[in-house]
Amino acid sequence: MAAIGLMIPASFAGTYGPQPFDYPDGTSDLGDGSKLTSNDGEIQVRRGALQPIPLGWNEVAGVFTLPVLDPDRDIDGFTASFDLDWRQSRPSRDHFYFHFGAIPDDAPEIIRRFEIDEGLAIQIEYFGLRTSMLEVFCQGSTLGRFPFPSNQEEAGQWVIRWDSQGLDLSVGSNVVFTDLALLNFMPEPGYRFAFSAANSSPTLDNLTVETTPLALPPSKRLMISEFLVWNKSGLKDEDGDRSGWIEIYNGGDSPVNLDGWKLATVEGGEDAW
């Protein structure tokens, strides 16, 4: 193993925003590492907000994907807040989606597979003046459907929060659910946030996303803080392979030279790395 100066910095949150979408009409590149993609190339800023789908279009998919906020560290919570305004949307089962997970490279494809296999997805079905519905998916399985009063909150702030207690969601002053258990939900480094829409859609505005880093136990020594045996979609090694890996945490105040250190399956074993 090569010599490594190992020093873990203090924990800090991954953050996107505040994003007020204060750009000229027609902007389709925000210049902040996010991606605006569509199967017709039309997703762009309009009137100081993001319009995922042009008004009056059918069979259109638009996706806004944030840059990776936590490429090399685990998190144990996040908060996403944003404004949705449905007043220019057609009152007939429009769809808007919130995603956090292994977002496909072909981003518009998550319109057809919004219940992504690895991660969290929330589908918002808007029915105009009637009570509309939310459906929550985790790891590809539905966790439940929940009504929300769209006639009172056509323009309002949405807050989605996840931590060790579960998932919370509120729309304006209405609490839709709290502490919803997400079975087998363990975010991996490299997971991304995305917002998408199909058919007509609301406008998206005033977006902020913040993650909470996983707290490590206090220690003044090196410790193996995490290991991954089956790496399906996470970090790649220098050969481009998704090998298993370990994470070594330095709880001390000084860098540690790992030259001469070895890793083996048994103490004193010959099959050391």
C-alpha positions as a printed NumPy array, in Angstrom:
array([[  0.   ,   0.   ,   0.   ],
       [  1.378,   3.387,  -0.954],
       [  2.141,   6.055,   1.611],
       [ -0.961,   8.101,   2.388],
       [ -1.293,  11.24 ,   4.461],
       [ -4.666,  10.504,   6.043],
       [ -6.545,  13.369,   7.633],
       [-10.322,  13.517,   7.906],
       [-11.644,  17.104,   7.978],
       [-14.402,  18.224,  10.279],
       [-17.906,  17.188,   9.228],
       [-19.761,  19.592,   7.004],
       [-23.075,  19.505,   5.217],
       [-23.523,  19.075,   1.501],
       [-25.614,  21.991,   0.264],
       [-27.325,  23.126,  -2.916],
       [-28.907,  26.556,  -3.006],
       [-30.62 ,  28.69 ,  -2.105],
       [-31.554,  28.605,  -5.795],
       [-34.106,  31.296,  -6.745],
       [-33.771,  30.591, -10.505],
       [-33.115,  34.266, -11.064],
       [-31.976,  33.856, -14.676],
       [-33.143,  35.278, -18.007],
       [-36.064,  33.501, -19.675],
       [-34.886,  30.614, -21.82 ],
       [-31.877,  29.714, -19.655],
       [-31.198,  25.96 , -19.879],
       [-27.751,  25.831, -18.246],
       [-27.581,  27.193, -14.694],
       [-23.78 ,  26.964, -14.537],
       [-23.75 ,  25.331, -11.093],
       [-23.162,  21.667, -11.978],
       [-26.848,  20.818, -12.263],
       [-28.381,  19.329, -15.424],
       [-31.595,  20.206, -17.239],
       [-32.603,  17.41 , -19.596],
       [-35.744,  16.59 , -21.532],
       [-36.886,  14.324, -24.32 ],
       [-37.716,  17.456, -26.315],
       [-35.016,  19.863, -25.1  ],
       [-37.508,  22.377, -23.687],
       [-36.834,  22.46 , -19.908],
       [-35.709,  25.98 , -18.988],
       [-36.2  ,  28.981, -16.712],
       [-39.315,  31.046, -17.326],
       [-40.42 ,  34.125, -15.347],
       [-37.943,  33.557, -12.526],
       [-38.805,  29.884, -11.891],
       [-37.982,  26.536, -13.441],
       [-40.637,  25.259, -15.873],
       [-39.985,  21.516, -16.299],
       [-42.643,  21.087, -18.997],
       [-43.83 ,  23.719, -21.512],
       [-47.512,  24.566, -21.148],
       [-49.811,  22.569, -23.387],
       [-47.319,  19.775, -24.181],
       [-48.12 ,  16.072, -23.852],
       [-45.868,  13.014, -23.619],
       [-42.981,  15.2  , -22.472],
       [-40.481,  14.336, -19.741],
       [-38.288,  16.961, -18.067],
       [-35.672,  16.35 , -15.369],
       [-33.614,  18.701, -13.189],
       [-30.672,  16.826, -11.64 ],
       [-28.505,  18.387,  -8.92 ],
       [-24.756,  17.862,  -8.726],
       [-23.597,  15.156,  -6.32 ],
       [-23.527,  16.788,  -2.876],
       [-21.748,  13.95 ,  -1.045],
       [-19.424,  12.126,  -3.443],
       [-17.16 ,  10.552,  -0.815],
       [-19.071,  10.406,   2.45 ],
       [-22.155,   8.874,   4.008],
       [-25.092,  10.887,   5.249],
       [-27.767,  10.178,   7.851],
       [-30.226,  12.91 ,   6.928],
       [-31.311,  15.573,   4.46 ],
       [-33.753,  18.469,   4.17 ],
       [-35.132,  19.692,   0.845],
       [-37.368,  22.768,   0.665],
       [-38.837,  24.305,  -2.468],
       [-41.861,  26.153,  -3.819],
       [-44.269,  24.536,  -6.27 ],
       [-46.815,  26.69 ,  -8.092],
       [-49.555,  24.737,  -9.861],
       [-51.636,  27.717, -10.954],
       [-50.432,  27.589, -14.568],
       [-50.735,  23.813, -14.714],
       [-53.648,  21.982, -16.299],
       [-56.002,  20.628, -13.569],
       [-55.924,  17.032, -14.809],
       [-53.589,  14.579, -13.137],
       [-50.278,  16.284, -13.702],
       [-47.237,  14.542, -12.28 ],
       [-44.223,  15.919, -10.439],
       [-41.502,  13.787,  -8.83 ],
       [-38.837,  14.138,  -6.151],
       [-35.944,  11.66 ,  -6.324],
       [-32.918,  10.849,  -4.197],
       [-30.798,   7.873,  -5.135],
       [-28.934,   6.234,  -7.998],
       [-30.24 ,   8.498, -10.762],
       [-29.855,   6.933, -14.239],
       [-27.506,   8.605, -16.701],
       [-30.438,   8.805, -19.12 ],
       [-32.267,  11.157, -16.781],
       [-35.628,  11.387, -18.65 ],
       [-35.928,   7.631, -18.221],
       [-36.862,   8.15 , -14.547],
       [-40.202,   9.476, -15.729],
       [-41.037,   5.947, -16.807],
       [-39.242,   4.393, -13.84 ],
       [-39.786,   7.006, -11.165],
       [-39.751,   4.31 ,  -8.447],
       [-35.95 ,   4.022,  -8.869],
       [-34.565,   0.676,  -7.696],
       [-31.948,   2.277,  -5.431],
       [-33.231,   5.201,  -3.427],
       [-36.291,   7.266,  -2.595],
       [-38.964,   8.653,  -4.928],
       [-42.098,  10.683,  -4.226],
       [-44.761,  10.993,  -6.919],
       [-47.096,  13.982,  -6.702],
       [-50.37 ,  13.679,  -8.619],
       [-52.204,  16.979,  -8.943],
       [-55.96 ,  16.984,  -9.572],
       [-56.699,  20.699,  -9.517],
       [-59.368,  21.747,  -7.015],
       [-59.839,  18.226,  -5.697],
       [-57.67 ,  16.563,  -3.076],
       [-54.474,  15.389,  -4.75 ],
       [-52.262,  12.436,  -3.895],
       [-48.676,  11.619,  -2.977],
       [-47.144,   8.183,  -3.393],
       [-43.856,   7.266,  -1.699],
       [-41.496,   4.644,  -3.086],
       [-38.336,   3.283,  -1.479],
       [-35.949,   0.815,  -3.114],
       [-38.518,   0.231,  -5.865],
       [-41.432,  -0.639,  -3.548],
       [-44.399,   1.547,  -2.632],
       [-44.747,   2.595,   1.009],
       [-48.126,   4.274,   0.782],
       [-50.388,   6.91 ,  -0.761],
       [-51.252,  10.131,   1.064],
       [-53.75 ,  12.906,   0.215],
       [-52.833,  16.574,   0.381],
       [-55.193,  19.57 ,  -0.004],
       [-54.194,  20.967,  -3.395],
       [-57.085,  23.451,  -3.417],
       [-55.44 ,  25.253,  -0.471],
       [-51.827,  24.936,  -1.517],
       [-51.625,  25.542,  -5.265],
       [-48.68 ,  27.84 ,  -4.566],
       [-46.787,  26.821,  -1.443],
       [-43.582,  25.623,   0.132],
       [-42.805,  21.925,   0.296],
       [-40.412,  20.549,   2.928],
       [-39.124,  16.971,   2.71 ],
       [-36.915,  15.819,   5.593],
       [-35.318,  12.441,   6.295],
       [-33.326,  11.359,   9.36 ],
       [-32.98 ,   8.332,  11.616],
       [-36.601,   8.735,  12.762],
       [-38.017,   8.475,   9.254],
       [-39.375,  10.686,   6.479],
       [-41.381,  13.895,   7.072],
       [-43.288,  15.882,   4.443],
       [-45.268,  19.083,   4.74 ],
       [-46.987,  21.353,   2.218],
       [-47.311,  24.896,   3.485],
       [-48.958,  24.626,   6.91 ],
       [-50.268,  21.102,   6.237],
       [-48.299,  18.162,   7.646],
       [-48.833,  15.246,   5.246],
       [-46.901,  12.664,   7.304],
       [-44.092,  12.394,   9.85 ],
       [-41.583,   9.664,  10.74 ],
       [-42.542,   7.435,   7.812],
       [-40.241,   4.398,   8.041],
       [-38.091,   3.824,   4.932],
       [-37.318,   0.121,   4.884],
       [-33.783,  -0.839,   3.802],
       [-32.962,   2.763,   2.905],
       [-29.217,   3.339,   3.27 ],
       [-27.944,   6.184,   1.043],
       [-24.614,   5.547,  -0.646],
       [-21.955,   8.133,  -1.501],
       [-22.718,   9.504,  -4.935],
       [-26.512,   9.496,  -4.617],
       [-28.093,  12.519,  -6.304],
       [-31.235,  14.601,  -5.908],
       [-33.481,  15.176,  -8.916],
       [-36.854,  16.723,  -9.736],
       [-38.89 ,  15.694, -12.735],
       [-42.28 ,  16.098, -14.346],
       [-44.545,  14.508, -16.945],
       [-47.393,  15.974, -18.999],
       [-47.963,  19.468, -17.614],
       [-46.223,  20.52 , -14.41 ],
       [-45.876,  23.178, -11.725],
       [-43.049,  25.663, -11.641],
       [-40.173,  24.974,  -9.215],
       [-38.639,  27.848,  -7.261],
       [-36.618,  28.781,  -4.149],
       [-34.877,  25.412,  -3.855],
       [-32.524,  24.488,  -1.009],
       [-31.149,  21.012,  -0.263],
       [-28.87 ,  20.239,   2.677],
       [-27.515,  16.89 ,   3.84 ],
       [-26.345,  15.832,   7.294],
       [-23.064,  13.877,   7.389],
       [-22.944,  10.604,   9.259],
       [-21.554,  11.247,  12.745],
       [-18.581,   9.062,  13.632],
       [-17.823,   7.992,  17.203],
       [-15.098,   9.983,  18.95 ],
       [-11.689,   8.361,  18.653],
       [ -8.047,   9.435,  18.739],
       [ -6.94 ,   6.447,  16.695],
       [ -7.396,   5.026,  13.219],
       [-10.489,   2.934,  12.842],
       [-12.32 ,   1.154,  10.032],
       [-15.479,   3.236,   9.951],
       [-17.206,   1.472,   7.06 ],
       [-16.774,  -1.386,   4.623],
       [-18.659,  -2.438,   1.511],
       [-18.459,  -5.977,   0.195],
       [-20.915,  -5.826,  -2.716],
       [-20.442,  -2.58 ,  -4.63 ],
       [-23.314,  -2.385,  -7.13 ],
       [-23.396,   1.314,  -8.002],
       [-20.919,   3.177,  -5.796],
       [-17.313,   4.297,  -6.084],
       [-14.979,   2.946,  -8.793],
       [-11.319,   2.04 ,  -8.245],
       [ -8.345,   3.123, -10.356],
       [ -9.179,   0.407, -12.907],
       [-12.756,   1.61 , -13.296],
       [-14.154,  -1.414, -11.408],
       [-16.667,  -1.281,  -8.571],
       [-14.628,  -3.299,  -6.104],
       [-15.349,  -3.739,  -2.436],
       [-13.738,  -1.102,  -0.237],
       [-13.113,   0.024,   3.306],
       [-13.102,   3.495,   4.824],
       [-10.44 ,   4.365,   7.391],
       [-11.211,   7.189,   9.801],
       [ -8.462,   9.179,  11.474],
       [ -9.773,  10.526,  14.773],
       [ -6.486,  12.164,  15.664],
       [ -5.234,  15.657,  15.05 ],
       [ -2.356,  14.773,  12.714],
       [ -1.992,  12.973,   9.375],
       [ -0.979,   9.286,   9.53 ],
       [  1.464,   7.693,   7.076],
       [  0.073,   4.296,   6.027],
       [  3.277,   3.147,   4.313],
       [  3.902,  -0.464,   5.365],
       [  0.372,  -1.036,   6.658],
       [ -1.436,  -4.126,   5.41 ],
       [ -4.974,  -5.449,   5.357],
       [ -5.613,  -9.172,   5.73 ],
       [ -8.599, -11.419,   6.409],
       [ -6.808, -13.024,   9.387],
       [ -4.134, -11.684,  11.697],
       [ -0.684, -12.389,  10.266],
       [ -2.217, -13.749,   7.064],
       [ -0.218, -13.939,   3.864],
       [ -3.081, -12.729,   1.658],
       [ -2.556,  -9.13 ,   2.7  ],
       [ -3.241,  -6.06 ,   0.615]])
